[in-house]
Coordinates of C-alpha atoms and ligand atoms in Angstrom, one line a residue:
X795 CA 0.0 0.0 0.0
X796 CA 1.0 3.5 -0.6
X797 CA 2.0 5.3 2.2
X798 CA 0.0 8.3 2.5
X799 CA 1.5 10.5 5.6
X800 CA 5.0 11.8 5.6
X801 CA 6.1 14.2 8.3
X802 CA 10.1 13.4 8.3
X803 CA 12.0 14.5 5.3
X804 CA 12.1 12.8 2.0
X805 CA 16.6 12.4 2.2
X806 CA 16.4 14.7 -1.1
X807 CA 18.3 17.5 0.5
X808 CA 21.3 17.5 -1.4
X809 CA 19.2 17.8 -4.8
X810 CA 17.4 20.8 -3.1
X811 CA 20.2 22.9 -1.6
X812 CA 21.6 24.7 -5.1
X813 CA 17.6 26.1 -5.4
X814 CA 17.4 27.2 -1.7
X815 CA 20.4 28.8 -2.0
X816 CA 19.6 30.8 -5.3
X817 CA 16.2 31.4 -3.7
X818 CA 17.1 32.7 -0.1
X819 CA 21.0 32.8 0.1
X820 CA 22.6 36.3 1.3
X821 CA 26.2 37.2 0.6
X822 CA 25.9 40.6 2.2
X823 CA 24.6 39.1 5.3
X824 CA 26.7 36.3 5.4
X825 CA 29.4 39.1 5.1
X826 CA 28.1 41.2 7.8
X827 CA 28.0 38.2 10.0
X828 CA 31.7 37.8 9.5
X829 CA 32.4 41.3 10.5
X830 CA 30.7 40.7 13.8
X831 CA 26.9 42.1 12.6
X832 CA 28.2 45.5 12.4
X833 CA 29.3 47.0 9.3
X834 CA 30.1 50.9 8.9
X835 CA 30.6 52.7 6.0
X836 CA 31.0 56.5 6.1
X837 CA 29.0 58.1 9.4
X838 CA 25.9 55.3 8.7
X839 CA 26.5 51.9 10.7
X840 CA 24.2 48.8 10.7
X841 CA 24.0 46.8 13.3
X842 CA 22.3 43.0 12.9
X843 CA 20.8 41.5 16.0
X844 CA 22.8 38.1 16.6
X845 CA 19.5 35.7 16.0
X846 CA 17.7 36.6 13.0
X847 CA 15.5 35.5 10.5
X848 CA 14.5 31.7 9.5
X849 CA 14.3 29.4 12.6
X850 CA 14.5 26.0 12.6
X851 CA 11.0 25.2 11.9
X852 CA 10.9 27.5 8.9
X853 CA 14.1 25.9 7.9
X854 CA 12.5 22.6 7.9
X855 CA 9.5 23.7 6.8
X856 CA 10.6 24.9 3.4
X857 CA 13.4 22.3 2.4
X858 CA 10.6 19.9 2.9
X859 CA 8.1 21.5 0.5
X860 CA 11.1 21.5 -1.9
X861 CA 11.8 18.1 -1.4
X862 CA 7.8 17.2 -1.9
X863 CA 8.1 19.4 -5.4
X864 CA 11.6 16.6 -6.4
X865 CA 9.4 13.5 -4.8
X866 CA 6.6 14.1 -7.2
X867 CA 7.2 15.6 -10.1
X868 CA 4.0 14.7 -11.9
X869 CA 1.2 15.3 -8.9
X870 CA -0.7 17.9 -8.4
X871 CA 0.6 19.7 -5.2
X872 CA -1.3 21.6 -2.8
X873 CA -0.8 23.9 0.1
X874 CA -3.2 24.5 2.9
X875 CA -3.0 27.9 3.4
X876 CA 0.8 29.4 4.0
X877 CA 3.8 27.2 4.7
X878 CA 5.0 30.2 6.6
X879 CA 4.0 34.1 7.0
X880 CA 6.1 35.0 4.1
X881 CA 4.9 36.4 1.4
X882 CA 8.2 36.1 -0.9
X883 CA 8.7 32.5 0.4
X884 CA 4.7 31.4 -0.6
X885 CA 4.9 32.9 -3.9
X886 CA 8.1 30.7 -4.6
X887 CA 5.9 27.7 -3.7
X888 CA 3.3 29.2 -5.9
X889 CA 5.9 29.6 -8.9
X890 CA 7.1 25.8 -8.5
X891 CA 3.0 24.8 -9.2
X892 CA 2.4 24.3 -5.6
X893 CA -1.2 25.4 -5.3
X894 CA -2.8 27.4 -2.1
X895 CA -5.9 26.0 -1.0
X896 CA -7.9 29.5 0.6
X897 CA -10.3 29.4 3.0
X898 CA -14.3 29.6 1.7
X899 CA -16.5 32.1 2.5
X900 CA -17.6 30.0 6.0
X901 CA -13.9 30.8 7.2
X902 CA -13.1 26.7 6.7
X903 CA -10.2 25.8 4.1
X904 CA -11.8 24.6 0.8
X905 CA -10.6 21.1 -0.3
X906 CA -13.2 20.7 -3.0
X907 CA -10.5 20.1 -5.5
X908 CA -8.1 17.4 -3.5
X909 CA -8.3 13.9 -4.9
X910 CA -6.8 10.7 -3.8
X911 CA -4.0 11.9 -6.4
X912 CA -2.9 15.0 -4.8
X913 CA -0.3 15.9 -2.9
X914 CA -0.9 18.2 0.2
X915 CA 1.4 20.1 2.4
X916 CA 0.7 21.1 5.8
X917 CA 2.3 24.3 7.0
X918 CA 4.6 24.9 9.7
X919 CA 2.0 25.7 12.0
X920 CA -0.3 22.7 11.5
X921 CA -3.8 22.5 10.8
X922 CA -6.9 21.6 12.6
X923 CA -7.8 18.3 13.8
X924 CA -10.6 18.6 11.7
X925 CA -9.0 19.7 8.6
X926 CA -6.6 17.1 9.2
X927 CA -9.2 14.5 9.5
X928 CA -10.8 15.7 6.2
X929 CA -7.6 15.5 4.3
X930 CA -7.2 11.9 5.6
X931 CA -10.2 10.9 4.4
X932 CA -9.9 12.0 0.9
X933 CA -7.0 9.8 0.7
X934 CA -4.6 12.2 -0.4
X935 CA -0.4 11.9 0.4
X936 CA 0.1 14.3 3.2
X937 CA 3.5 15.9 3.6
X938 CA 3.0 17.5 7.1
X939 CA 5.9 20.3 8.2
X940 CA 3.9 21.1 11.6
X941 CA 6.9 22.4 13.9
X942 CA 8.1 20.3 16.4
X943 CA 7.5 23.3 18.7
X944 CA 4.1 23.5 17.6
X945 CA 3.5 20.0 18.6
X946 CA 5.0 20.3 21.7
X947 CA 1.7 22.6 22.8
X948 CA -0.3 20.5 21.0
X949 CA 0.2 17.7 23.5
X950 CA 0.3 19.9 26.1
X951 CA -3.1 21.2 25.1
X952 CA -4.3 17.6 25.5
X953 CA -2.9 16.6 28.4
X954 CA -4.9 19.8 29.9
X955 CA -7.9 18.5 28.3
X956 CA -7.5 14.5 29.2
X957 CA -7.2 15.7 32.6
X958 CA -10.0 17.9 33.1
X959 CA -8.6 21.5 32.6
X960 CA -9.6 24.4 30.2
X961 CA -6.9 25.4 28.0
X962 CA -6.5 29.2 28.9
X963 CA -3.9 30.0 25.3
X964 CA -1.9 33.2 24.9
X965 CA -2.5 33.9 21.4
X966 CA -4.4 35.4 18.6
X967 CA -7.1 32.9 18.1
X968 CA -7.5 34.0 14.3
X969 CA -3.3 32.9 13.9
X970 CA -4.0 29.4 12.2
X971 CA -1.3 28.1 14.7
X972 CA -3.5 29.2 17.8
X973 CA -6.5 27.7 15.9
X974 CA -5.0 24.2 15.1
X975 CA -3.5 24.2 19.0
X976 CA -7.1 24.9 20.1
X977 CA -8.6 22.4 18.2
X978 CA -6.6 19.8 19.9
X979 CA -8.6 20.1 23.4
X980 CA -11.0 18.4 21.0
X981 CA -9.1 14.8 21.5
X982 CA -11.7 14.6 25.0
X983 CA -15.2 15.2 24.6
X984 CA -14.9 17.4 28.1
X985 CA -11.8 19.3 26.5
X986 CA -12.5 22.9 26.4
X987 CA -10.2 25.9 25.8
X988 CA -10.3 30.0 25.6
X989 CA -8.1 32.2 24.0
X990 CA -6.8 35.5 25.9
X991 CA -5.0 38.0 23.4
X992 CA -3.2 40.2 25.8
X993 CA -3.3 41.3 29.9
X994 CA -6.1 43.0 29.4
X995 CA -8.1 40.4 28.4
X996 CA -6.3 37.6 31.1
X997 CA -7.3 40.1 33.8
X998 CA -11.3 40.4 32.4
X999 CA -10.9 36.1 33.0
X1000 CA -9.4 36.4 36.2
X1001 CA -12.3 39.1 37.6
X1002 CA -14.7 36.4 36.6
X1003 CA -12.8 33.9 39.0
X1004 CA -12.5 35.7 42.0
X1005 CA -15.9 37.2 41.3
X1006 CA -18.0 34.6 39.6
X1007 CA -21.5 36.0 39.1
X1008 CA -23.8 35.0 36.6
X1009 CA -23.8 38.5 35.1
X1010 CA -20.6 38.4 34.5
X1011 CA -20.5 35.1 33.0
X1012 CA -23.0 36.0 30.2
X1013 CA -20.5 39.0 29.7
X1014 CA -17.6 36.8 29.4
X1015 CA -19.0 34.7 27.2
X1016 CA -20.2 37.4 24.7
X1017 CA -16.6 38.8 25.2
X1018 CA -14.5 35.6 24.3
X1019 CA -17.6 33.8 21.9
X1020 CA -15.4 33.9 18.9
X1021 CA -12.1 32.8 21.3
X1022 CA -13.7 30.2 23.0
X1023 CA -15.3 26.3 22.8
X1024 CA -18.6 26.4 21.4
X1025 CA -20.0 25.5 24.9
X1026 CA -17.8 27.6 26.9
X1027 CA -19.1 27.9 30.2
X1028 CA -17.5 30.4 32.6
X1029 CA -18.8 28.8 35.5
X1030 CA -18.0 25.7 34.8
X1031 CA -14.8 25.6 32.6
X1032 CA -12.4 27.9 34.8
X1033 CA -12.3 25.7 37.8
X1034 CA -9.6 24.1 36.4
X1035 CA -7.1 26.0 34.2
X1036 CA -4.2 25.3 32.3
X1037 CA -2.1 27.5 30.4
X1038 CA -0.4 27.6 27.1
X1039 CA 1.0 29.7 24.5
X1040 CA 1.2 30.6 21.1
X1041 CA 4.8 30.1 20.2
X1042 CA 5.5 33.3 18.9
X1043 CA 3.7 35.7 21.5
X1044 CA 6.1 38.2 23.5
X1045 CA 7.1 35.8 25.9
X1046 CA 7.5 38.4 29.1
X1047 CA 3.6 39.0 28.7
X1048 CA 2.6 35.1 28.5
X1049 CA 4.7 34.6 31.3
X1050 CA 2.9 37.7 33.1
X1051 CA -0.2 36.3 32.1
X1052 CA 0.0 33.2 33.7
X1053 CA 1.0 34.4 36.8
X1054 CA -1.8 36.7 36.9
X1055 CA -3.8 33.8 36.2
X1056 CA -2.5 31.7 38.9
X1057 CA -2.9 34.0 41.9
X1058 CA -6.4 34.4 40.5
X1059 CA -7.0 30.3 41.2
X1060 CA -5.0 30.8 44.3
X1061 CA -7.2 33.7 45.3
X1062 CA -10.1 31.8 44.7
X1063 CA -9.4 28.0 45.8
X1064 CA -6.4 28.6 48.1
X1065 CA -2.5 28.4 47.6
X1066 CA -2.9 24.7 49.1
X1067 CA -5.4 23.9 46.5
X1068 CA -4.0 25.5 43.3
X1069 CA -2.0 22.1 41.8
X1070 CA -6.0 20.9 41.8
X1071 CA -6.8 24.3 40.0
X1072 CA -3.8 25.3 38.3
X1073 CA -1.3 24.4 35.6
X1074 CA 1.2 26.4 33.1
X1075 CA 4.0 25.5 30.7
X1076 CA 5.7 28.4 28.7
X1077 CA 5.4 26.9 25.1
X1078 CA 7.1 29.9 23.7
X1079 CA 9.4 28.2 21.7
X1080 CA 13.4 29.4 21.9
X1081 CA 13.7 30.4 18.3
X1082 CA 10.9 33.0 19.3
X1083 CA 12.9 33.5 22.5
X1084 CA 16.6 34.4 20.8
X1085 CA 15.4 36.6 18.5
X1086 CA 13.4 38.9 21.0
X1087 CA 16.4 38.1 23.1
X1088 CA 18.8 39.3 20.6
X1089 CA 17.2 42.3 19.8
X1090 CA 16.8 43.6 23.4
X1091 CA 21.0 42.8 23.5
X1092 CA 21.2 45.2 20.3
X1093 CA 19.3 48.2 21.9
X1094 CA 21.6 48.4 24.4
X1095 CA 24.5 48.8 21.9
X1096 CA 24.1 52.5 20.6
X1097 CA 21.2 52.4 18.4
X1098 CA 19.1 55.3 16.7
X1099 CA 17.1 53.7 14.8
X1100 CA 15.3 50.2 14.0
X1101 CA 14.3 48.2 10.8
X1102 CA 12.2 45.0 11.4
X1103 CA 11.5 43.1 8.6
X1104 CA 9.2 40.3 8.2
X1105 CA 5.4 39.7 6.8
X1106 CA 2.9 42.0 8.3
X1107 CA 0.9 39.2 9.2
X1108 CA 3.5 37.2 11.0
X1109 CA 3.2 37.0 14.9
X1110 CA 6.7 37.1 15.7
X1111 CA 7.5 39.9 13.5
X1112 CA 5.0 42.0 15.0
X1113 CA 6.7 41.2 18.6
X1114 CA 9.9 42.2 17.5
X1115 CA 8.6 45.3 15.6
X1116 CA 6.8 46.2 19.3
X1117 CA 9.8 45.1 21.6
X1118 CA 11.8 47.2 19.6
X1119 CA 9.3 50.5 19.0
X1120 CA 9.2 50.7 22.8
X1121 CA 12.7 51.6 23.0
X1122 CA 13.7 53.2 19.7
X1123 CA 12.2 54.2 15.9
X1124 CA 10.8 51.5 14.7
X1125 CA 10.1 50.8 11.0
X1126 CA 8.3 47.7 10.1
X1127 CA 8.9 46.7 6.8
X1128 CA 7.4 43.6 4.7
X1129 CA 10.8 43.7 2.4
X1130 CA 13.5 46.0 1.3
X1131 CA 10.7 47.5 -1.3
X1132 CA 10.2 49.5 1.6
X1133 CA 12.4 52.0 1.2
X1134 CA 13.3 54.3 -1.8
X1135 CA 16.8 55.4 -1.2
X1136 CA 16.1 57.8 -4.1
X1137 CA 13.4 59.4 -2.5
X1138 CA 14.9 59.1 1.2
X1139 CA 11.5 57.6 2.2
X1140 CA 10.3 54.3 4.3
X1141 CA 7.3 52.4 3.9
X1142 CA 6.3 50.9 7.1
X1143 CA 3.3 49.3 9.0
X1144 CA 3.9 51.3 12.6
X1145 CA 3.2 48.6 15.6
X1146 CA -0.6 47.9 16.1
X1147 CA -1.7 50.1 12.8
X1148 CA -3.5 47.5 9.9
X1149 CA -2.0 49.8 7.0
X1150 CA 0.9 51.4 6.1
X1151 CA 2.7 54.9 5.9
X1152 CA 5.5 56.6 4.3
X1153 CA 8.2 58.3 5.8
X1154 CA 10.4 61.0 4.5
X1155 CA 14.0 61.8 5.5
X1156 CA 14.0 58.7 7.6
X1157 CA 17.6 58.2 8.1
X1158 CA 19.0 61.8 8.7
X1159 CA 22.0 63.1 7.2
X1160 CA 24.3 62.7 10.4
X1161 CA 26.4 59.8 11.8
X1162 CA 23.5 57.0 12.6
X1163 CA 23.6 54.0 13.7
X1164 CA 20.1 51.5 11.9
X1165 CA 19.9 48.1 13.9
X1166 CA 18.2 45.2 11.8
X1167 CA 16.1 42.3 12.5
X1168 CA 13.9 40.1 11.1
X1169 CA 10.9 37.4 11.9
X1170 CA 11.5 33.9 12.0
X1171 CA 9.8 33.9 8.2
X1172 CA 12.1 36.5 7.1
X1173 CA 14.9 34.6 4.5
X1174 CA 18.2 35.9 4.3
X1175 CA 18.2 37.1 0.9
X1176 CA 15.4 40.0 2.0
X1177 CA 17.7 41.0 5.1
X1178 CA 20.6 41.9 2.3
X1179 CA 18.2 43.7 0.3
X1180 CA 17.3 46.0 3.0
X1181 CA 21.0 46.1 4.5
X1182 CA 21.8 47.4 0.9
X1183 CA 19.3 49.8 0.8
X1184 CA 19.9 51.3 3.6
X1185 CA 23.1 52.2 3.0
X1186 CA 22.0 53.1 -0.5
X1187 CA 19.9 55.8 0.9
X1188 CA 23.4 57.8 1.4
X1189 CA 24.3 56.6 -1.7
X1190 CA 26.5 54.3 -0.9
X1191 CA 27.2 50.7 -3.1
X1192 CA 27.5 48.1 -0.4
X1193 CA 28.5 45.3 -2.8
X1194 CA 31.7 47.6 -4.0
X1195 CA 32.3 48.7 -0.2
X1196 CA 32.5 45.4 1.3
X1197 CA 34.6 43.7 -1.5
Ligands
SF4_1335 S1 8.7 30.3 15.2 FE1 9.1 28.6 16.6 S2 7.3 27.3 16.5 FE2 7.2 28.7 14.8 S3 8.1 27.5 13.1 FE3 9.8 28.7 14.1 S4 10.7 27.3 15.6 FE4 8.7 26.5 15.1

């Protein structure tokens, strides 16, 4: 029989690398690395944060949707969704005749066209257990690049919901990774979870538990319907909590969130009672960790300026972008397009804003010093665009600089 699930990589690597590296390779960075992420021409310097850019599960991610493209040459291959938040990276796939599947107009992915014959990748931050058990039963080969991160909550998420706890998850329950992580309380008929986006909205749960009206249950519910199980019941589902996170989310406010969350149980059951009550695991993953790491580590160097770069819809991106803007000018950019060094101008999506704005006369005309970092769906090649336009903005050829 035909084996129809894959989730470890074909071995095709070596028939791969010359077209990852013509597709996402960076000799400017790769030279800026050598010179210790710093590199200084003239009064402008740039400074690259020491993690940047792909992680590990993006890594994986992609080399295994370019080894699915050499496994079957002759099958139509689809994609559910994005692999990553990347737009460059996605229309790559798209250009190799890797088809997206969208979502319908019902919000659910539409696999109307997926035969037994297809070929389907699963993105780097899963799917439902739902979609996944449609996509089973239409037979089709599944090629699944779900993080090892990712699944690490996953089964964390269950073990809440095979032992009687709510899964309270740090995230953006829209994010498809906070969706498919969600959907895994569904293993147990009794699983339940709820999604809190920020402090604000951890601190509107914990009222409700040291208050616990009816009121205010009704109110919660409203608040949280689109965040929450179907049957969400205040009353009844946050006796027993346990918290997770997205993977990507700022990990000083997950971790503040669960503590808030705990002495709420404690307040309400007792400090002697909370292991009954109570449970957290930080499921930030350490890819997400270093790169926020890294780039509080380059704001204390002597930094004017910031340029983030990364897809506008990619969670870790916007963290960075928001670490970062709380400290210095910020600029988040999808790609070097961005800026116009002939104009002196920077496009950029300033942190919580859905659109974007232009900036004139961005960089000054005196000594500066730009620190750079990017999201975990950012590939090199984009980070040496913008490092070269950058310095192109005072009209400086990097390329002839650095040889
Ligand atoms: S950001 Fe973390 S969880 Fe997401 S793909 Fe990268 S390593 Fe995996």
């Amino acid at each position: 029989m035909e084996q129809t699930y894959f989730r470890k990589g074909f071995g095709l690597k070596g028939q791969i690398q010359g077209a990852l590296s013509d597709d996402y390779h960076s000799a400017v960075v790769d030279e800026v690395r050598a010179r210790g992420y710093t590199v200084t021409v003239g009064d402008l310097t740039v400074r690259l944060a020491q993690e940047f850019g792909f992680c590990y599960g993006v890594d994986r991610a992609v080399e295994y949707a370019y080894e699915t493209r050499t496994k079957f040459p002759e099958r139509r291959i689809f994609l559910v969704g994005e692999i990553i938040h990347n737009p460059h990276v996605n229309a790559k796939l798209t250009a190799m005749g890797i088809e997206r599947i969208a979502r319908g107009p019902a919000g659910a992915f539409d696999f109307a066209q997926v035969t037994a014959q297809d070929v389907v990748i699963l993105p780097a931050f899963g799917v439902t257990r739902e979609d996944f058990e449609r996509l089973r039963a239409l037979g089709a080969v599944l090629v699944d690049t779900t993080c090892g991160s990712v699944l690490n909550v996953w089964k964390r998420v269950e073990s809440y919901a095979r032992d009687g706890f709510t899964s309270v998850i740090h995230g953006k329950y829209q994010h498809e990774e906070t969706r498919a992580t969600a959907s895994q309380v569904t293993a147990y008929p009794e699983g339940r979870y709820l999604v809190v986006r920020d402090m604000d909205e951890a601190r509107q749960v914990c009222a409700f538990i040291e208050g616990d009206d009816e009121g205010a249950a009704g109110a919660l519910r409203a608040r949280f319907r689109a965040a929450a199980s179907p049957d969400f019941d205040p009353a009844r589902d946050l006796v027993r909590v346990g918290v997770a996170n997205q993977t990507t989310m700022l990990s000083s406010e997950s971790l503040a969130i669960a503590a808030e969350l705990r002495r709420a149980m404690a307040g309400r059951f007792g400090a002697g009672a909370l292991r009954e009550h109570f449970r957290s695991f930080d499921t930030i993953c350490s890819a997400t960790q270093d790169r926020q790491d890294a780039v509080l580590r380059l704001l204390q160097d002597s930094v004017d300026v910031v340029v983030v770069i990364g897809g506008y819809n990619s969670s870790n991106t916007n963290h960075l972008a928001a670490l970062c803007a709380e400290r210095r000018p910020t600029y988040h950019i999808e790609d070097a397009g961005g800026i116009d060094p002939v104009a002196g101008t920077i496009r950029h999506k300033a942190v919580g804003a859905s659109g974007e704005v232009e900036v004139p006369g961005w960089l000054g005309t005196g000594p500066c010093t730009v620190g750079v970092t990017a999201g975990a769906s950012t590939p090199n090649n984009k980070v040496g665009e913008t490092i070269e336009r950058i310095f192109a903005t005072r009209g400086v050829a990097l390329a002839a600089s650095l040889a």
